[in-house]
Coordinates of N, CA and C in Angstrom, one line a residue:
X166 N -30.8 -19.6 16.4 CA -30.2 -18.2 16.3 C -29.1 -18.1 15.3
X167 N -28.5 -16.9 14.9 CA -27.6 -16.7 13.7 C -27.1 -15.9 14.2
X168 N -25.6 -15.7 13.8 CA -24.6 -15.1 14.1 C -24.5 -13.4 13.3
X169 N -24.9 -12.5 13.9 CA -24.9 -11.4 12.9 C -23.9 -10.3 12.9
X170 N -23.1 -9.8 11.6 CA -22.0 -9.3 12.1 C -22.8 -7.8 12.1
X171 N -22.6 -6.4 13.3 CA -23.2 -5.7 13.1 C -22.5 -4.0 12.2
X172 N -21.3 -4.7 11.6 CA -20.5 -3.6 10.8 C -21.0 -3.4 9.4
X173 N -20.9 -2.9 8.7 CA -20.7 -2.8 6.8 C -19.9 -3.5 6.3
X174 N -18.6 -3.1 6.8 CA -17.6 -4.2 6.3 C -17.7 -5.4 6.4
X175 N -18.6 -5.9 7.2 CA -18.3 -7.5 7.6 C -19.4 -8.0 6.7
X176 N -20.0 -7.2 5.9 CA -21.3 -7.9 5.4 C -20.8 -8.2 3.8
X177 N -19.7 -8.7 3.4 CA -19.2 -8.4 2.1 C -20.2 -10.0 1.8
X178 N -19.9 -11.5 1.9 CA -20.1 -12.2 1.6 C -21.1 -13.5 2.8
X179 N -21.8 -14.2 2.1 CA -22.1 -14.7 3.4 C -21.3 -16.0 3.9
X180 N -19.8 -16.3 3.2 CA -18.5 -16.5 4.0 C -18.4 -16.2 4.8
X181 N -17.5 -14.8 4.7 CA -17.7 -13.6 5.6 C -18.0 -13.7 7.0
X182 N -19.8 -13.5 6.7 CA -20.4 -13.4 8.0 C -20.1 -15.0 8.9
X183 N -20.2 -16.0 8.3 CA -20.6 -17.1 8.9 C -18.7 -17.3 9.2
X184 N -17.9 -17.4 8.0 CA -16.9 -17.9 8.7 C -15.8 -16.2 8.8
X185 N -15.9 -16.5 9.8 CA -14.6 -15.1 10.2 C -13.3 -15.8 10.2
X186 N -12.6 -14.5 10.5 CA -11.4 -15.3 10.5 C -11.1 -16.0 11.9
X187 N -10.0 -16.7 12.3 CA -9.7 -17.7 13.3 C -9.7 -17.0 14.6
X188 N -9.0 -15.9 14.5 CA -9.1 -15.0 16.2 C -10.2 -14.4 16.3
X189 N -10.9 -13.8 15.0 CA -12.1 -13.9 15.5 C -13.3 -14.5 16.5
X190 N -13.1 -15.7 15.7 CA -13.8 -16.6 16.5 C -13.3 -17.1 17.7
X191 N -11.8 -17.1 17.8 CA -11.4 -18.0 19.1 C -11.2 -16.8 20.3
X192 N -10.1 -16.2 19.9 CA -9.7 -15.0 20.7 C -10.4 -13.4 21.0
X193 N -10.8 -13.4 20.0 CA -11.5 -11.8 20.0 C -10.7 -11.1 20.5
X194 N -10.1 -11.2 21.4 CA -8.6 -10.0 22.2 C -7.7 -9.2 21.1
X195 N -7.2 -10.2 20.7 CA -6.5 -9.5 19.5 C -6.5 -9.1 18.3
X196 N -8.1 -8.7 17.8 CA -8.7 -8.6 16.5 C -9.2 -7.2 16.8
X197 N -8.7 -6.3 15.7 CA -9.1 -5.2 15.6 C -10.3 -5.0 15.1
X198 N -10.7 -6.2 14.5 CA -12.4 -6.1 13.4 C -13.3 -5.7 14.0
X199 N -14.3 -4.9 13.9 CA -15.1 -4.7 14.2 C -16.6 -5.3 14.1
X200 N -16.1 -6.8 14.0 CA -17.1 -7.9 13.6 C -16.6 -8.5 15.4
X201 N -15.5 -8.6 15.9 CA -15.0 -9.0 17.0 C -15.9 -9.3 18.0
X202 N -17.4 -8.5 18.4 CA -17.7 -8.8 19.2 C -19.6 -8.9 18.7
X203 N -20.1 -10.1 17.9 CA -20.9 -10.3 16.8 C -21.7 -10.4 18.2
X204 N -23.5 -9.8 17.6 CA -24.2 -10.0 18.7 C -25.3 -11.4 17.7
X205 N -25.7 -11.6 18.9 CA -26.7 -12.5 18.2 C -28.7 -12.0 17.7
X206 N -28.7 -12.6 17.1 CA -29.9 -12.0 15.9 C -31.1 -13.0 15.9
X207 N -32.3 -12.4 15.5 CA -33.4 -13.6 15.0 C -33.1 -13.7 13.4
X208 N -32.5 -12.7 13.0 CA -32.8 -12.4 11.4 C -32.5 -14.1 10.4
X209 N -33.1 -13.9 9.8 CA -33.0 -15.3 9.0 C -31.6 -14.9 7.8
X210 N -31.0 -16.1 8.0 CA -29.6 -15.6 6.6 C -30.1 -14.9 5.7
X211 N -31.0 -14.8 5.4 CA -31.5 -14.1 3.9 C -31.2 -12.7 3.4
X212 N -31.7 -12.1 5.0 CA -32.2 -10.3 5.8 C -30.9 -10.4 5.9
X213 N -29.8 -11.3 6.3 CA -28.5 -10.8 7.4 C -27.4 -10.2 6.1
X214 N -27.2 -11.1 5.3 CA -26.1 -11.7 4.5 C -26.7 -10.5 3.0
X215 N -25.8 -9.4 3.1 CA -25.7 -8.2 2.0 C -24.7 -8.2 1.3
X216 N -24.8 -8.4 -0.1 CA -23.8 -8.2 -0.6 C -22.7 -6.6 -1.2
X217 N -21.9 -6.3 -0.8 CA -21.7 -4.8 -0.7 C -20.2 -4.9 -1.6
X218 N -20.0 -6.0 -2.1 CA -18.5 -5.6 -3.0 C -18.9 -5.8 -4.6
X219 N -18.3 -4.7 -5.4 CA -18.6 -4.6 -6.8 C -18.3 -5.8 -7.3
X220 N -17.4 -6.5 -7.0 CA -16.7 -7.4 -7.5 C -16.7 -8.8 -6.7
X221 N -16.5 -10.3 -7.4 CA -16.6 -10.7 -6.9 C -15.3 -12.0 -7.1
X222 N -15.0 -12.3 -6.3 CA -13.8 -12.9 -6.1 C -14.3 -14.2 -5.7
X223 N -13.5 -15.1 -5.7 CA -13.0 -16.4 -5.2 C -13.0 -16.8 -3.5
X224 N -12.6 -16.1 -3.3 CA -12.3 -15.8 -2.1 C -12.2 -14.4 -1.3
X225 N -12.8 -13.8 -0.5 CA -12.2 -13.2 0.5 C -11.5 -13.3 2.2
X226 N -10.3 -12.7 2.2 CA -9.8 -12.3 3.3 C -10.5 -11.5 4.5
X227 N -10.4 -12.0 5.7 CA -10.9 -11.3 6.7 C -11.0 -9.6 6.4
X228 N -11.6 -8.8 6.9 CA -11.1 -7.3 7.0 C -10.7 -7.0 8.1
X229 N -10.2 -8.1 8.9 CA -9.5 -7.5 10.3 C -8.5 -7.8 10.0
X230 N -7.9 -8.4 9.5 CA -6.2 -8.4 8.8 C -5.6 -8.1 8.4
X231 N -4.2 -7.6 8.0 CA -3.9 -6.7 7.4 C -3.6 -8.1 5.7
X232 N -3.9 -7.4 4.6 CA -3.8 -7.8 3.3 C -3.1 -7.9 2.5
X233 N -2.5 -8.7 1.6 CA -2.2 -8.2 0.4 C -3.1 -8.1 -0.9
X234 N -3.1 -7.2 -2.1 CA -4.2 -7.0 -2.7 C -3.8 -6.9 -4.3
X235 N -4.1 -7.7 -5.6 CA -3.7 -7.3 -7.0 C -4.0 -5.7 -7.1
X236 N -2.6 -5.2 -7.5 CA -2.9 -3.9 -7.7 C -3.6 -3.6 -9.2
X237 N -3.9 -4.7 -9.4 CA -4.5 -3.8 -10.9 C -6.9 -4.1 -10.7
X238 N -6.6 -5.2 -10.0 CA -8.0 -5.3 -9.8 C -8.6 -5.5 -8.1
X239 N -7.9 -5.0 -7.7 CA -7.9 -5.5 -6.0 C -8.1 -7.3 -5.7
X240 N -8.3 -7.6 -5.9 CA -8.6 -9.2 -5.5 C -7.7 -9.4 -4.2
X241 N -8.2 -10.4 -3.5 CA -7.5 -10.4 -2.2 C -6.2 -11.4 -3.0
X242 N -5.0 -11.1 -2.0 CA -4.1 -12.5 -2.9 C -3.4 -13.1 -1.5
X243 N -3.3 -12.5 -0.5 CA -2.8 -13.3 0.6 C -3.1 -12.2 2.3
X244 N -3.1 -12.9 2.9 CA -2.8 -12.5 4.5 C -1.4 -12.4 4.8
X245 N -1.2 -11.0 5.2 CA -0.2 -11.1 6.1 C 0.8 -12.0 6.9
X246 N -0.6 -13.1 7.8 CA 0.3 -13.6 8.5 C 0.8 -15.0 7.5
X247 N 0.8 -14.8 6.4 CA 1.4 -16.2 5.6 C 2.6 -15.3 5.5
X248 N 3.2 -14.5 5.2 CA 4.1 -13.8 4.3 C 5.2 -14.7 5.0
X249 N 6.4 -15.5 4.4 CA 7.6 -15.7 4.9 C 8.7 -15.0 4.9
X250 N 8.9 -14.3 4.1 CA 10.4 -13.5 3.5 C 9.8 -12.4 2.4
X251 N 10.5 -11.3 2.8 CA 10.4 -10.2 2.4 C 12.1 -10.1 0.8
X252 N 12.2 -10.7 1.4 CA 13.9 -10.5 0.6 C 14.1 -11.8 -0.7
X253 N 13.1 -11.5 -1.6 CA 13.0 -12.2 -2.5 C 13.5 -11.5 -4.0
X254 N 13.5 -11.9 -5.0 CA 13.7 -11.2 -6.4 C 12.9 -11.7 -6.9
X255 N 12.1 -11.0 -8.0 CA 11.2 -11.7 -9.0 C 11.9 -11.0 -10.4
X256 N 11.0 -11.6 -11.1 CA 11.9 -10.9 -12.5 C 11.6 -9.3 -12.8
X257 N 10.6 -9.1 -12.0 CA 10.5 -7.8 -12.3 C 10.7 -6.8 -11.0
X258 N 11.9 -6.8 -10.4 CA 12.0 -6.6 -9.1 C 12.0 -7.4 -7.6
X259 N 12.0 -6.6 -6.4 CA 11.6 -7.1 -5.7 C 10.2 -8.1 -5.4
X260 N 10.7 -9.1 -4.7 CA 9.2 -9.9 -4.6 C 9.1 -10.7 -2.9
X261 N 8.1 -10.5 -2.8 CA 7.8 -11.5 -1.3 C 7.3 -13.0 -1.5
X262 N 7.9 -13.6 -0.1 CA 7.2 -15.5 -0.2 C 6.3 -15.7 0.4
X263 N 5.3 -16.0 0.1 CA 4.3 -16.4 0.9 C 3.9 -17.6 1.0
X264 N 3.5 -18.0 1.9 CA 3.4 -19.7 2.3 C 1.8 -19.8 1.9
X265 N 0.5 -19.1 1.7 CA 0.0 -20.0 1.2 C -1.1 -18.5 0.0
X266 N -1.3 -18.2 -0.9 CA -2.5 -17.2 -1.5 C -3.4 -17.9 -1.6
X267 N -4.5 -16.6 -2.3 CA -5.7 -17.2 -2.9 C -6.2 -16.3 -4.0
X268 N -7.2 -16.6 -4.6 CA -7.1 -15.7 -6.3 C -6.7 -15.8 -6.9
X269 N -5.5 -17.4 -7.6 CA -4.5 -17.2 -7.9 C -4.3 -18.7 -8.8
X270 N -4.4 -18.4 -10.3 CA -4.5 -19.7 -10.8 C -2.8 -19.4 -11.5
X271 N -2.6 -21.2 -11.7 CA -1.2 -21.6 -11.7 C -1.3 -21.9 -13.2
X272 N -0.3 -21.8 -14.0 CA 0.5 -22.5 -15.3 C 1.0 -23.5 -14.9
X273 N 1.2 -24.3 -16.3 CA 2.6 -25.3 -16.1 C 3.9 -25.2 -15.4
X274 N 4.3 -26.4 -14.6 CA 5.3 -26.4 -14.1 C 6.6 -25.9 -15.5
X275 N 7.7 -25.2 -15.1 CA 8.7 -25.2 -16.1 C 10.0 -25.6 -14.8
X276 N 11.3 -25.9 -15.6 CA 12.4 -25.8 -15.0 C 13.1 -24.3 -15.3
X277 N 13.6 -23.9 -14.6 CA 14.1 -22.5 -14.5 C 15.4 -22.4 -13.5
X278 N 16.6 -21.7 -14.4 CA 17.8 -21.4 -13.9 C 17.2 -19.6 -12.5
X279 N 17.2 -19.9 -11.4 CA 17.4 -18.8 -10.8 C 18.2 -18.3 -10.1
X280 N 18.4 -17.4 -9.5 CA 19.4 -16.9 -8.5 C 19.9 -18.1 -7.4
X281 N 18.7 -18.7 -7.1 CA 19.7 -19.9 -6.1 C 19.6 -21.0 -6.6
X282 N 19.5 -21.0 -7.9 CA 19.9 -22.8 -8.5 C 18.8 -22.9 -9.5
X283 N 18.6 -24.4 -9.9 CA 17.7 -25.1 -10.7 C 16.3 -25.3 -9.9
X284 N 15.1 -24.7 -10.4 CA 13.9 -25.1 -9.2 C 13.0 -25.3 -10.8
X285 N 11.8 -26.1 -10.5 CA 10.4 -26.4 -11.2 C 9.8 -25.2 -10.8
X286 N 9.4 -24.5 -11.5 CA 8.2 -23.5 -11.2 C 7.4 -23.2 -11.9
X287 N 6.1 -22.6 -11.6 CA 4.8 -22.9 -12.6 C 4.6 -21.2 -12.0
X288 N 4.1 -20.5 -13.1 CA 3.8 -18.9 -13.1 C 2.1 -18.9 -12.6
X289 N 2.4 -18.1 -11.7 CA 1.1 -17.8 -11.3 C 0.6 -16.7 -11.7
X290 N -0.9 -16.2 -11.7 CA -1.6 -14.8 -12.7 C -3.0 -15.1 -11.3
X291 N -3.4 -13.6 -11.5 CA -4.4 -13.1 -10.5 C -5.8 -13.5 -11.4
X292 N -6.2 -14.6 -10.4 CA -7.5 -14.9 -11.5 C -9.1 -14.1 -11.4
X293 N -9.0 -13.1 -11.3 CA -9.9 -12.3 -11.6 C -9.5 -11.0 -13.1
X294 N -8.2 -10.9 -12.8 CA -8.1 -9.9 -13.9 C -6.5 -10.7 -15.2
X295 N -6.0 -11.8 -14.8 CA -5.7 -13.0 -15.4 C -4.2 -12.1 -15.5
X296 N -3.6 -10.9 -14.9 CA -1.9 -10.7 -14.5 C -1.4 -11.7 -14.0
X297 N -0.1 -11.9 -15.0 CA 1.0 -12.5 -14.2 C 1.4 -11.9 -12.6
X298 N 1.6 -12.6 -12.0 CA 1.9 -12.2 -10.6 C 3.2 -12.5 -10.2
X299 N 3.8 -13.7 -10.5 CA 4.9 -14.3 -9.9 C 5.0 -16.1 -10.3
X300 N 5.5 -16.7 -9.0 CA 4.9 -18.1 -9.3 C 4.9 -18.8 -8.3
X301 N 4.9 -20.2 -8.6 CA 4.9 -21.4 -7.1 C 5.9 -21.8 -7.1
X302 N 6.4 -22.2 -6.5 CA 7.9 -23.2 -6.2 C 7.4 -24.7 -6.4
X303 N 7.1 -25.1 -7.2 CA 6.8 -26.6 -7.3 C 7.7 -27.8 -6.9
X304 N 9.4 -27.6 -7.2 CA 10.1 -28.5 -6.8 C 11.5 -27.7 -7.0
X305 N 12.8 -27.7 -5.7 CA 13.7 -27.3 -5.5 C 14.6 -28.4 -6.2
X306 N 15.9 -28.3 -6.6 CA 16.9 -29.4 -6.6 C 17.3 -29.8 -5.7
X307 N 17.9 -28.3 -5.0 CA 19.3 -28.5 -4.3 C 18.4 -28.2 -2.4
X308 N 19.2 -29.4 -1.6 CA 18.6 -30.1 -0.9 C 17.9 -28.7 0.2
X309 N 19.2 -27.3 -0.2 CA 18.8 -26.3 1.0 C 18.0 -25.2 0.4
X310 N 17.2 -25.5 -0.8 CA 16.2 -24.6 -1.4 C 14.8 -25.6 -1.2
X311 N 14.8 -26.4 -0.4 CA 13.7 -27.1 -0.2 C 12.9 -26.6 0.1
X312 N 12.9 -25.8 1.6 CA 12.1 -25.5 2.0 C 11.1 -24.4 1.3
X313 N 11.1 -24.0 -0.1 CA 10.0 -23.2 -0.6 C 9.5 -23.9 -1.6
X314 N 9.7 -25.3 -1.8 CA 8.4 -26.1 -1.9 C 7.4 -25.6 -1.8
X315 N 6.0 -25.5 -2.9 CA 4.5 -25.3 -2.6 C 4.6 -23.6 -1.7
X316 N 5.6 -23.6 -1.8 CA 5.2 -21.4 -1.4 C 5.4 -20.7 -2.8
X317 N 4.7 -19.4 -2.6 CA 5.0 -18.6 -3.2 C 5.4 -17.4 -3.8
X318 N 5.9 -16.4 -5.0 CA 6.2 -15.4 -4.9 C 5.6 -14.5 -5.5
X319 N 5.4 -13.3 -5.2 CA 4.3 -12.0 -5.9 C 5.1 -11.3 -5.8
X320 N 5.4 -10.8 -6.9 CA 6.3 -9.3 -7.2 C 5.2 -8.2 -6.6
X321 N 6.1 -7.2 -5.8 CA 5.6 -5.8 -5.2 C 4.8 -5.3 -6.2
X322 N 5.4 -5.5 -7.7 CA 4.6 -4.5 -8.5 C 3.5 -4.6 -8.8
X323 N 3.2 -5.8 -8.4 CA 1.6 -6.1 -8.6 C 0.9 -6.7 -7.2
X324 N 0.7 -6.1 -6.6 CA 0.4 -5.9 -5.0 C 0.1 -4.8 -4.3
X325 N -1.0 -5.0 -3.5 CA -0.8 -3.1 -2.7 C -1.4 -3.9 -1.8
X326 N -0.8 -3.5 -0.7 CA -1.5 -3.2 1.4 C -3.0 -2.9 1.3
X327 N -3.8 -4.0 2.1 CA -5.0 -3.7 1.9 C -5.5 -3.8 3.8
X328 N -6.5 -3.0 4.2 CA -6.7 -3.1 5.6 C -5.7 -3.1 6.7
X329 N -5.8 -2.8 7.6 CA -5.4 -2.1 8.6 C -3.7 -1.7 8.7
X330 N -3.3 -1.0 7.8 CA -2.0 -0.4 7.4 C -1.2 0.8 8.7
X331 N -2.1 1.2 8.2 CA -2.2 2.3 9.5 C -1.0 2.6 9.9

């Protein structure tokens, strides 16, 4: 038997269908998705698994989560529940940290003078439409900027709220 999701939304990739996101699968209680409660099917993956997005990405994000999204080409770039800190600077404004993206190819590491000290950072760009976004923290100096090691940052201006905003 196969697991069939019975929404539109849920039929973006056959990722997607087969791997949902985590509370999907474990909890169902607290998932707004409307994949939440999948019935089971005879249909062979072939018939199940529709592809319905113009575009195609690297990765997609659950649609029961709320998202972040490149505002210039939608690509998914993170979940919600990664976000660490809201209270970031990027060079081009405000920026958020996120503990982990996706979509998201890296440059060379550089050393850079920032607001809290000396850090290695390598510029990150949305790899579907190749904008700079922000970057990664590759290595802190100073022993109390450690902890954003391997996180990262996306300026607002290139981001929009994707799914369940509401």
């Amino acid at each position: 038997m196969v697991w069939t999701v019975p929404h539109a939304l849920c039929t973006t990739t056959a990722l997607a269908c087969v791997l949902q996101c985590f509370l999907c699968q474990r909890g169902r209680q607290s998932c707004r998705c409307p994949c939440a409660s999948p019935e089971l099917s005879e249909e062979s993956p072939a018939e199940m698994v529709k592809m319905t997005k113009s575009k195609t990405f690297q990765a997609y994000l659950p649609n029961c989560h709320r998202t972040y999204s490149c505002v210039h080409c939608r690509a998914h770039l993170a979940n919600h529940d990664e976000l660490i800190s809201k209270s970031f600077q990027g060079s081009q404004g405000r920026a958020y940290l996120f503990n982990s993206v996706v979509n998201v190819g890296c440059g060379p590491a550089e050393e850079r003078v920032l607001l809290t000290g000396l850090h290695a950072v390598a510029d990150i760009y949305c790899e579907n439409c190749k904008t700079t976004l922000g970057w990664k923290y590759e290595h802190a100096f100073e022993s109390s900027q450690k902890y954003k090691e391997g996180k990262f940052i996306i300026e607002l201006a290139h981001m929009i709220k994707d799914n369940g905003w509401e």
